[in-house]
Coordinates of C-alpha atoms and ligand atoms in Angstrom, one line a residue:
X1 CA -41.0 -36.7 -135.5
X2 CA -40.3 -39.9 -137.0
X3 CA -38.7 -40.3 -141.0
X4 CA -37.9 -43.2 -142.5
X5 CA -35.5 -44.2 -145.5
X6 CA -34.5 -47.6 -148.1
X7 CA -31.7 -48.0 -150.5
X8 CA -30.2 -51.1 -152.0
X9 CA -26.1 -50.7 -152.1
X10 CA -23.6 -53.2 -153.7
X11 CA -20.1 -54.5 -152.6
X12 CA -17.4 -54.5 -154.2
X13 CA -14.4 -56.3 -154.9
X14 CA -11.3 -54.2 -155.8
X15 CA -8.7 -55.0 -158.1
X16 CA -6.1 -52.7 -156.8
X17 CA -6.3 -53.2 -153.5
X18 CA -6.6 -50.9 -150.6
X19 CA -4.6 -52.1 -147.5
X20 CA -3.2 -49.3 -145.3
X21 CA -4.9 -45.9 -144.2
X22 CA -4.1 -43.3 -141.9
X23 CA -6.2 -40.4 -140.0
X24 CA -9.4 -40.2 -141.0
X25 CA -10.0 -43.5 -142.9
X26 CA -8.1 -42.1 -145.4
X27 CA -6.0 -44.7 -148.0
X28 CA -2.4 -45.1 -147.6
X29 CA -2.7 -45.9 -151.9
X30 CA -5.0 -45.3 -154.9
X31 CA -7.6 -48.7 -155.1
X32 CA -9.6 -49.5 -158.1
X33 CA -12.6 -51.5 -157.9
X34 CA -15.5 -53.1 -159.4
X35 CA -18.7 -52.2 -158.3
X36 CA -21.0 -55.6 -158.2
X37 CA -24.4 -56.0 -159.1
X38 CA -25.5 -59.5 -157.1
X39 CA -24.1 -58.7 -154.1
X40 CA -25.6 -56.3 -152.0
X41 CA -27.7 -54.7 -148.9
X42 CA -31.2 -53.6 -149.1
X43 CA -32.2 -51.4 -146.0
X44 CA -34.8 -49.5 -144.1
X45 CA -33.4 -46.9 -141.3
X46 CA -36.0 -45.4 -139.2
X47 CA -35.3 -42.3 -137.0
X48 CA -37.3 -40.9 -134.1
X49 CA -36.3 -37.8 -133.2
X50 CA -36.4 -35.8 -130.1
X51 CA -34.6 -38.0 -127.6
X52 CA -32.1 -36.8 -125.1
X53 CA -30.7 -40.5 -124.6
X54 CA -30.0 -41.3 -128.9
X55 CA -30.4 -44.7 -129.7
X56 CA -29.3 -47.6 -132.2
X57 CA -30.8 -50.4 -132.9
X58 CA -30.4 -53.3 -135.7
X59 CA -32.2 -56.2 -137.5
X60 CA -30.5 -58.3 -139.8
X61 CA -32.1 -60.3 -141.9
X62 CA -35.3 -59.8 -139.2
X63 CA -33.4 -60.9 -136.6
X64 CA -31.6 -58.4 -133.6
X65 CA -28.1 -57.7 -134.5
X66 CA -26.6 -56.1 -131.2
X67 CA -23.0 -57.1 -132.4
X68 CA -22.8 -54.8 -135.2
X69 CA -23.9 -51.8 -133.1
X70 CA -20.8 -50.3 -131.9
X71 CA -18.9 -50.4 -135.1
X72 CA -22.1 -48.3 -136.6
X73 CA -21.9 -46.1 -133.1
X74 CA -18.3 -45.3 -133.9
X75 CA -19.2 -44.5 -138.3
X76 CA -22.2 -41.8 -136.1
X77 CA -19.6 -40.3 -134.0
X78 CA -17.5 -39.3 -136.7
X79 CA -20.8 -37.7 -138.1
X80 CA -22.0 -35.4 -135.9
X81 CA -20.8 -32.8 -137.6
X82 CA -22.7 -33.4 -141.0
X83 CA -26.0 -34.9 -139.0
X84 CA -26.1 -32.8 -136.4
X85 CA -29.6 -34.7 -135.5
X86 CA -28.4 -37.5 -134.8
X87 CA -27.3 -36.7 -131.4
X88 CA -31.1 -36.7 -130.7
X89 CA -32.2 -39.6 -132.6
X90 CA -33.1 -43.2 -131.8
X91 CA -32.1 -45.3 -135.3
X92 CA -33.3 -48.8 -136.0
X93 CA -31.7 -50.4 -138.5
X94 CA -33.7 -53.0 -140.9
X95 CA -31.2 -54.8 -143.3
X96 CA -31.2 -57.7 -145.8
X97 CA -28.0 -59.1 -147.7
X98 CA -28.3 -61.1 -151.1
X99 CA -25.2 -63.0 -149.9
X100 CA -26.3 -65.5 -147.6
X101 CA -25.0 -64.8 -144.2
X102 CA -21.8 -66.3 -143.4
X103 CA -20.2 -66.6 -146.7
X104 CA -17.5 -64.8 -146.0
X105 CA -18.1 -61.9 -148.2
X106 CA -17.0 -58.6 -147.4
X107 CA -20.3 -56.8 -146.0
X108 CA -19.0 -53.7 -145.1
X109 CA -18.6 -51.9 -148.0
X110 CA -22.6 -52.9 -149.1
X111 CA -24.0 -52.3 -145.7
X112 CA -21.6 -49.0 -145.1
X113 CA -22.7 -47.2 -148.2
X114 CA -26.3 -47.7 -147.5
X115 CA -26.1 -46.3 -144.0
X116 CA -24.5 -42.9 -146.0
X117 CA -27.2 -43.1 -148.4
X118 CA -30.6 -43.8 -145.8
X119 CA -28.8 -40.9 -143.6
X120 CA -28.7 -38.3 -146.4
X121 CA -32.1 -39.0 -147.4
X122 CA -33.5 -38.7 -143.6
X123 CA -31.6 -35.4 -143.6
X124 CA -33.0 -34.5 -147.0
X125 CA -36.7 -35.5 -145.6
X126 CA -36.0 -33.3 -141.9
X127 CA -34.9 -30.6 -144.1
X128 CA -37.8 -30.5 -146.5
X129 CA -35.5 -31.0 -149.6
X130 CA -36.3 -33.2 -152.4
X131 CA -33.4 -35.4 -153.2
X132 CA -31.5 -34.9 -156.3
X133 CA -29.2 -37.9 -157.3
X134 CA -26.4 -35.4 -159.1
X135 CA -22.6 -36.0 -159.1
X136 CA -22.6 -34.1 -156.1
X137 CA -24.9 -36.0 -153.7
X138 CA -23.0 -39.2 -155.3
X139 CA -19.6 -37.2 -154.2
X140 CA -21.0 -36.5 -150.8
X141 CA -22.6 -40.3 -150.1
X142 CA -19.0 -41.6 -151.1
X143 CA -17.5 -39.3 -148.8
X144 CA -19.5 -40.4 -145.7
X145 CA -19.5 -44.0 -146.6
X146 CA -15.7 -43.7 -146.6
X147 CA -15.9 -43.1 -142.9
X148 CA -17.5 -45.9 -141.5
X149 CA -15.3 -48.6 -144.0
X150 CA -12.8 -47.1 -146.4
X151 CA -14.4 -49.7 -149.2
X152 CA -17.8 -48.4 -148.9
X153 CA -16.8 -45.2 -150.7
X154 CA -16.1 -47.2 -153.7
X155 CA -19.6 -48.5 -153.7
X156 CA -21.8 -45.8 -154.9
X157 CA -20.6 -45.9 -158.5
X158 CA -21.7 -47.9 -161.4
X159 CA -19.1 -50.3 -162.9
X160 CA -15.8 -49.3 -161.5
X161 CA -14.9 -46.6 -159.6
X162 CA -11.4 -45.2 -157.9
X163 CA -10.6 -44.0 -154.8
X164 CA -7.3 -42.2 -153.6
X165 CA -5.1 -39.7 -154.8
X166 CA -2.6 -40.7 -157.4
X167 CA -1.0 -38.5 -159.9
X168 CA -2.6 -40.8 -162.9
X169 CA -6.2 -39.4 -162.6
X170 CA -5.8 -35.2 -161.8
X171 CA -9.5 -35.6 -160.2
X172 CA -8.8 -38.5 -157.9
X173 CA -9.0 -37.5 -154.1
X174 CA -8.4 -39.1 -151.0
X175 CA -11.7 -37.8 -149.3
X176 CA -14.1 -39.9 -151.8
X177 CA -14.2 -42.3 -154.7
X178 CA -14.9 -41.2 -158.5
X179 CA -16.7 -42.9 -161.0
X180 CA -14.7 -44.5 -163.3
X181 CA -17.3 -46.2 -166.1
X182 CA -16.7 -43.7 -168.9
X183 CA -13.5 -44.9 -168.9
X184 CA -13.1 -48.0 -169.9
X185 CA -14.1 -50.1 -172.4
X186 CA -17.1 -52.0 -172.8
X187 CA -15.6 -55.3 -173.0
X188 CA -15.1 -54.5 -169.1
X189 CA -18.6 -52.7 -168.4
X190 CA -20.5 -56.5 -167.5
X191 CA -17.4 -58.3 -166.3
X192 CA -18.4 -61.3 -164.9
X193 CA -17.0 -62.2 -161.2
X194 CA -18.2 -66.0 -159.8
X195 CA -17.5 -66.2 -156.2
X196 CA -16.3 -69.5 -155.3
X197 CA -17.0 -70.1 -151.4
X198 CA -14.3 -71.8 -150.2
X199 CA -15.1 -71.3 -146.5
X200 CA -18.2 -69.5 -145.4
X201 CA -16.9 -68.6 -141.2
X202 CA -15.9 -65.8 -140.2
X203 CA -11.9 -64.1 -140.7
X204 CA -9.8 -64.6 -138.0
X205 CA -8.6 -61.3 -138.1
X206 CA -10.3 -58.2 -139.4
X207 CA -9.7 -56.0 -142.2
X208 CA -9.5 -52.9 -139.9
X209 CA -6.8 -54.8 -137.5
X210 CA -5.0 -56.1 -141.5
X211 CA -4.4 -52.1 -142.0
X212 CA -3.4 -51.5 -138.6
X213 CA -0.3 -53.8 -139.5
X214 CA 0.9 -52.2 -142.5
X215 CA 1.9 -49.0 -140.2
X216 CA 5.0 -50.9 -139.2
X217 CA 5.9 -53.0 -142.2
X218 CA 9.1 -52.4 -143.2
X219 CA 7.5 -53.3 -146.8
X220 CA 4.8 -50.7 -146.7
X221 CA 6.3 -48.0 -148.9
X222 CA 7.6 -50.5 -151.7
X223 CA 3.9 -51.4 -152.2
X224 CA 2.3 -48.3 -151.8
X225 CA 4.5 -47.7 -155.0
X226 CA 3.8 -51.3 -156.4
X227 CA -0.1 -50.0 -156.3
X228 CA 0.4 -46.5 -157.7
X229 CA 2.4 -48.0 -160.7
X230 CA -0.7 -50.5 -160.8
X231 CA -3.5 -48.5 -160.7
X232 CA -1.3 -46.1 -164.0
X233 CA -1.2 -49.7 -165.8
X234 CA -4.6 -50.9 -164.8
X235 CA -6.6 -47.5 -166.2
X236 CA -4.6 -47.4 -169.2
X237 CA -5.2 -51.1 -170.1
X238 CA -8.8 -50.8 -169.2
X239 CA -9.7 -48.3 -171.6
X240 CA -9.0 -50.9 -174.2
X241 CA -10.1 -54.4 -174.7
X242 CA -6.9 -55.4 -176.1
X243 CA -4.2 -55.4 -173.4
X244 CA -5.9 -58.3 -171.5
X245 CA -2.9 -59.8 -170.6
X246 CA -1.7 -56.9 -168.7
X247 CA -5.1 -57.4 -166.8
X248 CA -4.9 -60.4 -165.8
X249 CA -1.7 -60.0 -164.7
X250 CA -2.0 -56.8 -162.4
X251 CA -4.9 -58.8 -160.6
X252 CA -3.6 -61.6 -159.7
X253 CA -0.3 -60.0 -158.6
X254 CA -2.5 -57.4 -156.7
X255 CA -4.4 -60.0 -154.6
X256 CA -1.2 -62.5 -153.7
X257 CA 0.5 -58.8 -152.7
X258 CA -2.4 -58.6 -150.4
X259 CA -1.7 -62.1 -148.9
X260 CA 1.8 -61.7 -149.1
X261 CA 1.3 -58.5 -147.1
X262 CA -0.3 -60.6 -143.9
X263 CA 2.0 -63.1 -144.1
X264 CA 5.4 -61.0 -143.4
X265 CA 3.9 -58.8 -140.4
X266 CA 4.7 -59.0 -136.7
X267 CA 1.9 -60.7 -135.8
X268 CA 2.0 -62.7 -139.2
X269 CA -1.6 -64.3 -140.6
X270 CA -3.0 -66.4 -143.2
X271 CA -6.8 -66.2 -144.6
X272 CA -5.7 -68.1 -147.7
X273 CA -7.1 -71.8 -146.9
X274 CA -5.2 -75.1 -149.0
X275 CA -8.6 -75.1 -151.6
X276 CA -7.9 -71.4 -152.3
X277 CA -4.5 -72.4 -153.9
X278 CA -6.2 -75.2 -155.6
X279 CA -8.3 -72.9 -157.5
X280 CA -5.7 -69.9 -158.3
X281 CA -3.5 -73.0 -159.9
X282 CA -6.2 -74.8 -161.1
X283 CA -7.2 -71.4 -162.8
X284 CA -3.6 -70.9 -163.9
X285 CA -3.8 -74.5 -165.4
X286 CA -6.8 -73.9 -168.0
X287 CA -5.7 -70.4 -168.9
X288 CA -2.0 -71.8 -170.0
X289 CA -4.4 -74.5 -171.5
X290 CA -7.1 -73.2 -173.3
X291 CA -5.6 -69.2 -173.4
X292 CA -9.3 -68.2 -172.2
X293 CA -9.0 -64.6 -170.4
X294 CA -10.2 -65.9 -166.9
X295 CA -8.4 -65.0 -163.7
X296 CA -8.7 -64.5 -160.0
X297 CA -8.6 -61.8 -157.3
X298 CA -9.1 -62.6 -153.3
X299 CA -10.4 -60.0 -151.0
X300 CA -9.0 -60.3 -147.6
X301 CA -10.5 -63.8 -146.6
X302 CA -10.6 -67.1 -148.7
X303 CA -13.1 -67.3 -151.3
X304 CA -11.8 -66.8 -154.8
X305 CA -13.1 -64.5 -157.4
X306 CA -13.2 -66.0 -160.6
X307 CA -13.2 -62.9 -163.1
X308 CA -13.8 -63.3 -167.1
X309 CA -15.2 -61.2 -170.1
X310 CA -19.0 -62.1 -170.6
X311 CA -18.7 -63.6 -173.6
X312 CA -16.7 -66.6 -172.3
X313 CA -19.4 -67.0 -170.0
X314 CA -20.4 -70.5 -171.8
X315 CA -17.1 -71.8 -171.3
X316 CA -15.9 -70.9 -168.2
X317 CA -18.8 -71.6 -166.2
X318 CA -19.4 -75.3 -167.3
X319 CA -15.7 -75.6 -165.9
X320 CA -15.9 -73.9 -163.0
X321 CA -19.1 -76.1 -161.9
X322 CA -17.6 -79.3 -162.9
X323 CA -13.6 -78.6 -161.9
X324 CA -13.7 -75.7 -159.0
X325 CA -17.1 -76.5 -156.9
X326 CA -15.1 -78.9 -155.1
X327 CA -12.8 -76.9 -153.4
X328 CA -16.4 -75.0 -152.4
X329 CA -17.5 -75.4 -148.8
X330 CA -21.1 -77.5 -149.9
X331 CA -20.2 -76.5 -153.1
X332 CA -21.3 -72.8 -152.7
X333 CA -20.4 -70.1 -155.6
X334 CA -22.4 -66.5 -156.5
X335 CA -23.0 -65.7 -160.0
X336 CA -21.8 -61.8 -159.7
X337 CA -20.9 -59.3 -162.4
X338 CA -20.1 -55.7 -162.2
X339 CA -23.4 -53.9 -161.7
X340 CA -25.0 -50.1 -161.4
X341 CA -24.4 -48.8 -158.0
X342 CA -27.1 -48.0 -155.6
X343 CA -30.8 -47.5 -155.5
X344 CA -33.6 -45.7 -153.8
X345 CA -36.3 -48.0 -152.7
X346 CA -38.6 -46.3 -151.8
Ligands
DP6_401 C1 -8.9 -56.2 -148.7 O1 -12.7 -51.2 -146.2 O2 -13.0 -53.4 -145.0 O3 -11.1 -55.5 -149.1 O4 -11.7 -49.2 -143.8 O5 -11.1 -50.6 -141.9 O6 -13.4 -50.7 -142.9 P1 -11.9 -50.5 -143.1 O7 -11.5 -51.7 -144.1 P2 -12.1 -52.3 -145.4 O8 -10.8 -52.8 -146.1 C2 -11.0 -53.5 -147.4 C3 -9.7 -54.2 -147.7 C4 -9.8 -55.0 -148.9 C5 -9.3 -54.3 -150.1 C6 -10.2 -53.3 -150.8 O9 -11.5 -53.5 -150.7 O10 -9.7 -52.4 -151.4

């Protein structure tokens, strides 16, 4: 028997940060993110089933992909249990991403959350269910995503969604992410994030291995506190347009405590490139300047993201285009804003 699935899923870029986890992918601290609309994957997954020796194969962007296989073998092992098909199943993979390839954007958390999504469906399809998009299959998608990147989980919600237990939010779990659009206010509902490329290769070291490092760091429980204190702050000035400030100020500290974090490791690292500072005190510059709300976050590479209220849209990006796009590698930047979570495509 052979079924076949599509769903379009978005990254996202969080602005209190996840770095840390234990067990089963689950976070060392509460993360808050914003889902992004742009950005995102748009796949087709196959499945033949029936086959003693299972089977995984990938295209990206039409082209084999045999170097992302074992990190999606390892996300099926943990599944086996939920899917028990799968141990019979050959997969092929067929996936697109809006971000061209390359530009340094995290693709995990996109391409992760629409692996959950095409799996449930398939299982809905050998099941002879019709699928119901309720809070509970949204519950269950995050949960799966969570375990093949921790950042996936946070994808399937509209707008902005949190992940991690903290004593601010009674509902908050470690397991899976919960949406968090009702919320806040609206001011924050089409926030506006321009990605500013500022190298497009690939990180010299992962994500996965960037956790692995807090585990020793004699600094780890000072910030786990630093982003439980941040994510009470953050949701508290979010459900108001007026405490901007505040905003701006617990994302940028959250992303140079990210960098920070690398830097004072064993096996210290640095993703931040020279044009990266450029643009965090060139952004620093015009806001002490002109007192427009824009500021930056990093996710755990480079490129900047420039974040600012829609409305200032006319402003900021005339200055971005003719003051940041030269710290750009070729200039590149992505007009992203937060968007509405996932899709079915077919
Ligand atoms: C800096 O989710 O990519 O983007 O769980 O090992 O797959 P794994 O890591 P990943 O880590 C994301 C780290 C981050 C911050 C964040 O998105 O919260």
């Amino acid at each position: 028997m052979k079924y076949q699935a599509s769903w379009r899923s978005p990254s996202n870029i969080a602005l209190v940060k996840y770095w840390g986890k234990h067990g089963q992918q689950w976070p060392q601290n509460p993360s808050l993110s914003f889902t992004l609309s742009s950005c995102h994957t748009t796949m087709t997954m196959k499945a033949s089933m029936g086959n003693d020796a299972p089977s995984v194969n990938v295209l990206y962007e039409g082209q084999p992909k045999p170097t992302f296989v074992p990190k999606i073998l390892s996300f099926f092992s943990k599944l086996n249990h939920i899917f028990p098909w799968l141990k019979q199943t050959s997969i092929e993979i067929d996936s697109r991403n809006t971000f061209p390839h390359g530009a340094g954007i995290a693709s995990s958390a996109s391409a992760m959350s629409a692996i959950a999504l095409c799996l449930m469906d398939i299982d809905h399809k050998i099941s002879g269910t019709s699928v119901d998009l309720n809070a509970s299959w949204w519950k269950t998608a995050s949960e799966i995503a969570r375990l093949g990147s921790g950042s996936a989980c946070r994808s399937v919600f509209p707008v902005v969604s949190v992940w991690g237990k903290t004593e601010s939010i009674p509902d908050s779990n470690d397991d899976f992410a919960i949406p968090w659009a009702d919320q806040i206010a609206n001011h924050y509902r089409n926030y506006q994030d321009t990605i500013l490329i500022v190298s497009a290769s690939e990180k010299s070291v992962s994500s996965t291995a960037g956790h692995a490092m807090m585990e020793n760091l004699s600094y780890a429980p000072a910030r786990y506190a630093e982003a439980e204190k941040h994510i009470k702050e953050l949701i508290s000035c979010m459900a108001t347009p007026f405490a901007q400030e505040q905003f701006i100020s617990i994302c940028e500290s959250e992303a140079l405590q990210l960098h920070a974090l690398m830097m004072c490791g064993a096996s210290p690292y640095i993703l931040m490139e020279a044009n990266t500072v450029s643009i965090m005190k060139e952004i620093w510059r015009y806001r002490k300047e002109t007192s427009v709300p824009v500021c930056f976050t990093l996710d755990a590479g480079p490129n900047v993201h420039v974040l600012y209220p829609k409305e200032y849209t006319g402003k900021v990006l005339p200055w971005i285009q003719s003051t940041l796009l030269k710290y750009c590698a070729g200039g590149q930047y992505i007009l992203d804003e937060a968007g509405q979570g996932p899709q079915k495509m077919d």
